[in-house]
PDB file of C-alpha atoms in Angstrom:
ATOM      1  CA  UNK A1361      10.813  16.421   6.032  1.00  0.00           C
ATOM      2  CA  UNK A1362      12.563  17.930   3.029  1.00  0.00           C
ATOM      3  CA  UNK A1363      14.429  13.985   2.651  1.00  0.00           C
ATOM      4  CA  UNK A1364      11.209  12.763   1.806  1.00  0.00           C
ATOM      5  CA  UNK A1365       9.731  14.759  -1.226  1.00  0.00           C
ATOM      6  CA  UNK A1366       7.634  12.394  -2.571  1.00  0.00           C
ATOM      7  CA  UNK A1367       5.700  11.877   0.772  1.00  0.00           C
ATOM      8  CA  UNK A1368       5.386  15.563   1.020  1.00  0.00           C
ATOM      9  CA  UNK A1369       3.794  15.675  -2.660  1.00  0.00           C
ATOM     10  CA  UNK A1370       1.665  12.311  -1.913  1.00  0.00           C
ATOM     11  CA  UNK A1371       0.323  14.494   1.235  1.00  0.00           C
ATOM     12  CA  UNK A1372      -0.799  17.302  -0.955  1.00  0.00           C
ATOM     13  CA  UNK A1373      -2.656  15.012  -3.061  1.00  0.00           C
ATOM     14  CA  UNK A1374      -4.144  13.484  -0.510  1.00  0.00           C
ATOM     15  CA  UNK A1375      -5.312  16.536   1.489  1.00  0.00           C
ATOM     16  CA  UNK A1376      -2.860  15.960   4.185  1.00  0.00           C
ATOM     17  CA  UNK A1377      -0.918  18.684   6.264  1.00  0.00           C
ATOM     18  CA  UNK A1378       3.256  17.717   5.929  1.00  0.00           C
ATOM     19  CA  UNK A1379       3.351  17.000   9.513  1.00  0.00           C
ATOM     20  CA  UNK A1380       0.848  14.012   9.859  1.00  0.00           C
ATOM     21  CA  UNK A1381       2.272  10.630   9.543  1.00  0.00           C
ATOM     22  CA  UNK A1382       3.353   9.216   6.725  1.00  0.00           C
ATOM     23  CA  UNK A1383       1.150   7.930   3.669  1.00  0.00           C
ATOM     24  CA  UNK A1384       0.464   3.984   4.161  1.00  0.00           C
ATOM     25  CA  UNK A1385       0.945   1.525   0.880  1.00  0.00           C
ATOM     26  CA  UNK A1386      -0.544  -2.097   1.104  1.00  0.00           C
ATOM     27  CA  UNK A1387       1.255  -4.271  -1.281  1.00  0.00           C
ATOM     28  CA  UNK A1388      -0.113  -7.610  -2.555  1.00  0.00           C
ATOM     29  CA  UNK A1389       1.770  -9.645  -4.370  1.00  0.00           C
ATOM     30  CA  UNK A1390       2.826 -13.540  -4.247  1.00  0.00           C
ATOM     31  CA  UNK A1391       6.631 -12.885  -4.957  1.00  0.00           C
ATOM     32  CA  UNK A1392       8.658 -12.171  -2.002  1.00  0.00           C
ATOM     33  CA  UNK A1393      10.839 -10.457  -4.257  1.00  0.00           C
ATOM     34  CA  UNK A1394       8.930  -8.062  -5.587  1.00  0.00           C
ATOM     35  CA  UNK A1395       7.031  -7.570  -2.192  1.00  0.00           C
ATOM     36  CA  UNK A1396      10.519  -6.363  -0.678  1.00  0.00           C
ATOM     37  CA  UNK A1397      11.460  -4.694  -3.757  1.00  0.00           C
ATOM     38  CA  UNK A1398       8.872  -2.348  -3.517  1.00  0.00           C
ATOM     39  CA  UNK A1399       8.572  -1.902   0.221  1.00  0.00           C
ATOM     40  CA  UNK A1400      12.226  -1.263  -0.132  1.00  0.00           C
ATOM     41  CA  UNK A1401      11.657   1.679  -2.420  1.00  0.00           C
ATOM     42  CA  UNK A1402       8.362   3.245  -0.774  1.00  0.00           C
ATOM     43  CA  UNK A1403      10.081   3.421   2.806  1.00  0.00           C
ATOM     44  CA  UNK A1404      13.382   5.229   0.901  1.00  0.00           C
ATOM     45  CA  UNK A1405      10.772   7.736  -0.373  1.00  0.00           C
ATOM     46  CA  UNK A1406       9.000   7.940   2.860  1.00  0.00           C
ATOM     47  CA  UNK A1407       6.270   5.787   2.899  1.00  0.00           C
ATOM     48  CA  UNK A1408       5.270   3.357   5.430  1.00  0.00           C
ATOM     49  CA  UNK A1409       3.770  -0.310   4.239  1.00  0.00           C
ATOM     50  CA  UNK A1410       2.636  -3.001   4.980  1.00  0.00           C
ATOM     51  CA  UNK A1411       3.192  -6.140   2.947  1.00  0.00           C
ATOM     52  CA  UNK A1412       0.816  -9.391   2.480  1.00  0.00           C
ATOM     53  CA  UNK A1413       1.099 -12.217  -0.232  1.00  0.00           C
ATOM     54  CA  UNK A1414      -2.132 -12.960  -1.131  1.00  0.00           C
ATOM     55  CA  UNK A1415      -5.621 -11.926  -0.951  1.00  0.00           C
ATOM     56  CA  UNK A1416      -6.739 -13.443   2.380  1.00  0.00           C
ATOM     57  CA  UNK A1417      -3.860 -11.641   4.313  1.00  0.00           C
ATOM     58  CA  UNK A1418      -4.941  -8.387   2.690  1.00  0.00           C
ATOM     59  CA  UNK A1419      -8.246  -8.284   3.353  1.00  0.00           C
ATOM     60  CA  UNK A1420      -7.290  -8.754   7.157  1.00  0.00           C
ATOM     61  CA  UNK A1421      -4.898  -5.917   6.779  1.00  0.00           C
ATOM     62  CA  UNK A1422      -8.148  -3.596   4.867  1.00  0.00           C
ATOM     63  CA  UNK A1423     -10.550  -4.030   8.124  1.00  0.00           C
ATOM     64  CA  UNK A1424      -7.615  -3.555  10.401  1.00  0.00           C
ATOM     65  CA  UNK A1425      -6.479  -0.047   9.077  1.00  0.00           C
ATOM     66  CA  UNK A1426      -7.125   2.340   6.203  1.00  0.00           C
ATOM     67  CA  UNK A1427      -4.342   2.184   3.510  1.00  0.00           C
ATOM     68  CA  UNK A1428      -3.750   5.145   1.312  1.00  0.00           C
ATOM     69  CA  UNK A1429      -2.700   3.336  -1.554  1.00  0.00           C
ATOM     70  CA  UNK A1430      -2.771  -0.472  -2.578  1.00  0.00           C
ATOM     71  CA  UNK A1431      -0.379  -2.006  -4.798  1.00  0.00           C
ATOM     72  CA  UNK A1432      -2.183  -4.871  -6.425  1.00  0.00           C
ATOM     73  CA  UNK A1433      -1.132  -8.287  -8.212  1.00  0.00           C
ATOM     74  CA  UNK A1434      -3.907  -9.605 -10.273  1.00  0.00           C
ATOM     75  CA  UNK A1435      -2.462 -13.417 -10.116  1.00  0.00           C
ATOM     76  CA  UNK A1436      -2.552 -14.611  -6.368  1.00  0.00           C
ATOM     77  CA  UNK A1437      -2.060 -18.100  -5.042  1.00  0.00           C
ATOM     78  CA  UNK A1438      -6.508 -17.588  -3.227  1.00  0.00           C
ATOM     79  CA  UNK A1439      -7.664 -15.818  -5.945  1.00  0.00           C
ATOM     80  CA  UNK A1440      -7.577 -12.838  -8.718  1.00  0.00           C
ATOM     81  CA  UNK A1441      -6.349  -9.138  -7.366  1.00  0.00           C
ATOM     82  CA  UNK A1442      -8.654  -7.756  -9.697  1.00  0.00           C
ATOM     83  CA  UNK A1443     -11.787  -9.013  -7.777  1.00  0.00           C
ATOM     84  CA  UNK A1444     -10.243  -7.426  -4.144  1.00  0.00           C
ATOM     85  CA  UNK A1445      -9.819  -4.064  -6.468  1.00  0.00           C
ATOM     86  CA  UNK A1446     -13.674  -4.333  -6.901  1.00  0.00           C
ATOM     87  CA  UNK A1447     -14.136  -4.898  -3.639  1.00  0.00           C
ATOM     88  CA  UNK A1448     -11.952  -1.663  -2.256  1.00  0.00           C
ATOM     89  CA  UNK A1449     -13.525   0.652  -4.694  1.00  0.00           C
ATOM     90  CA  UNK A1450     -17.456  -0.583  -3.662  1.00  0.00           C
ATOM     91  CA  UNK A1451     -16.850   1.164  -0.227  1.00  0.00           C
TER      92      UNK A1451
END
């Protein structure tokens, strides 16, 4: 576990003992590139996610698991991130 500081640190924060599985990111966001960008750099830190590209897909992926942390776009092809945010924080 010691190649994977930042999970470590995001476990702390989050209440979590270092040997539970790994932090979960949802990111939402209509370019591919950036989508794999980022999932790129969360799994090197030793984070698991999940990836969708626009609002539809992610609120599928919201009542099938919990996320820890979601990575939001606020202009997607269905709609505006900002109204999903609203939505995850009335919960």
């Amino acid at each position: 576990r010691r190649d994977r500081p930042h999970a470590d640190s995001a476990r702390r924060l989050l209440g979590e003992e270092s040997d539970s599985l790994s932090p979960t990111i949802l990111v939402v966001d209509d370019s591919l590139t950036v989508r794999m960008d980022l999932a790129e750099a969360f799994r090197e830190a030793g984070f698991e996610t999940a990836l969708c590209s626009d609002l539809r897909s992610a609120r599928v992926a919201l009542r099938e698991r919990p996320f820890d942390l979601v990575v939001l776009d606020v202009l997607l092809p269905d709609g505006d991130g900002l109204d999903l945010l609203r939505e995850i924080r009335a919960r």
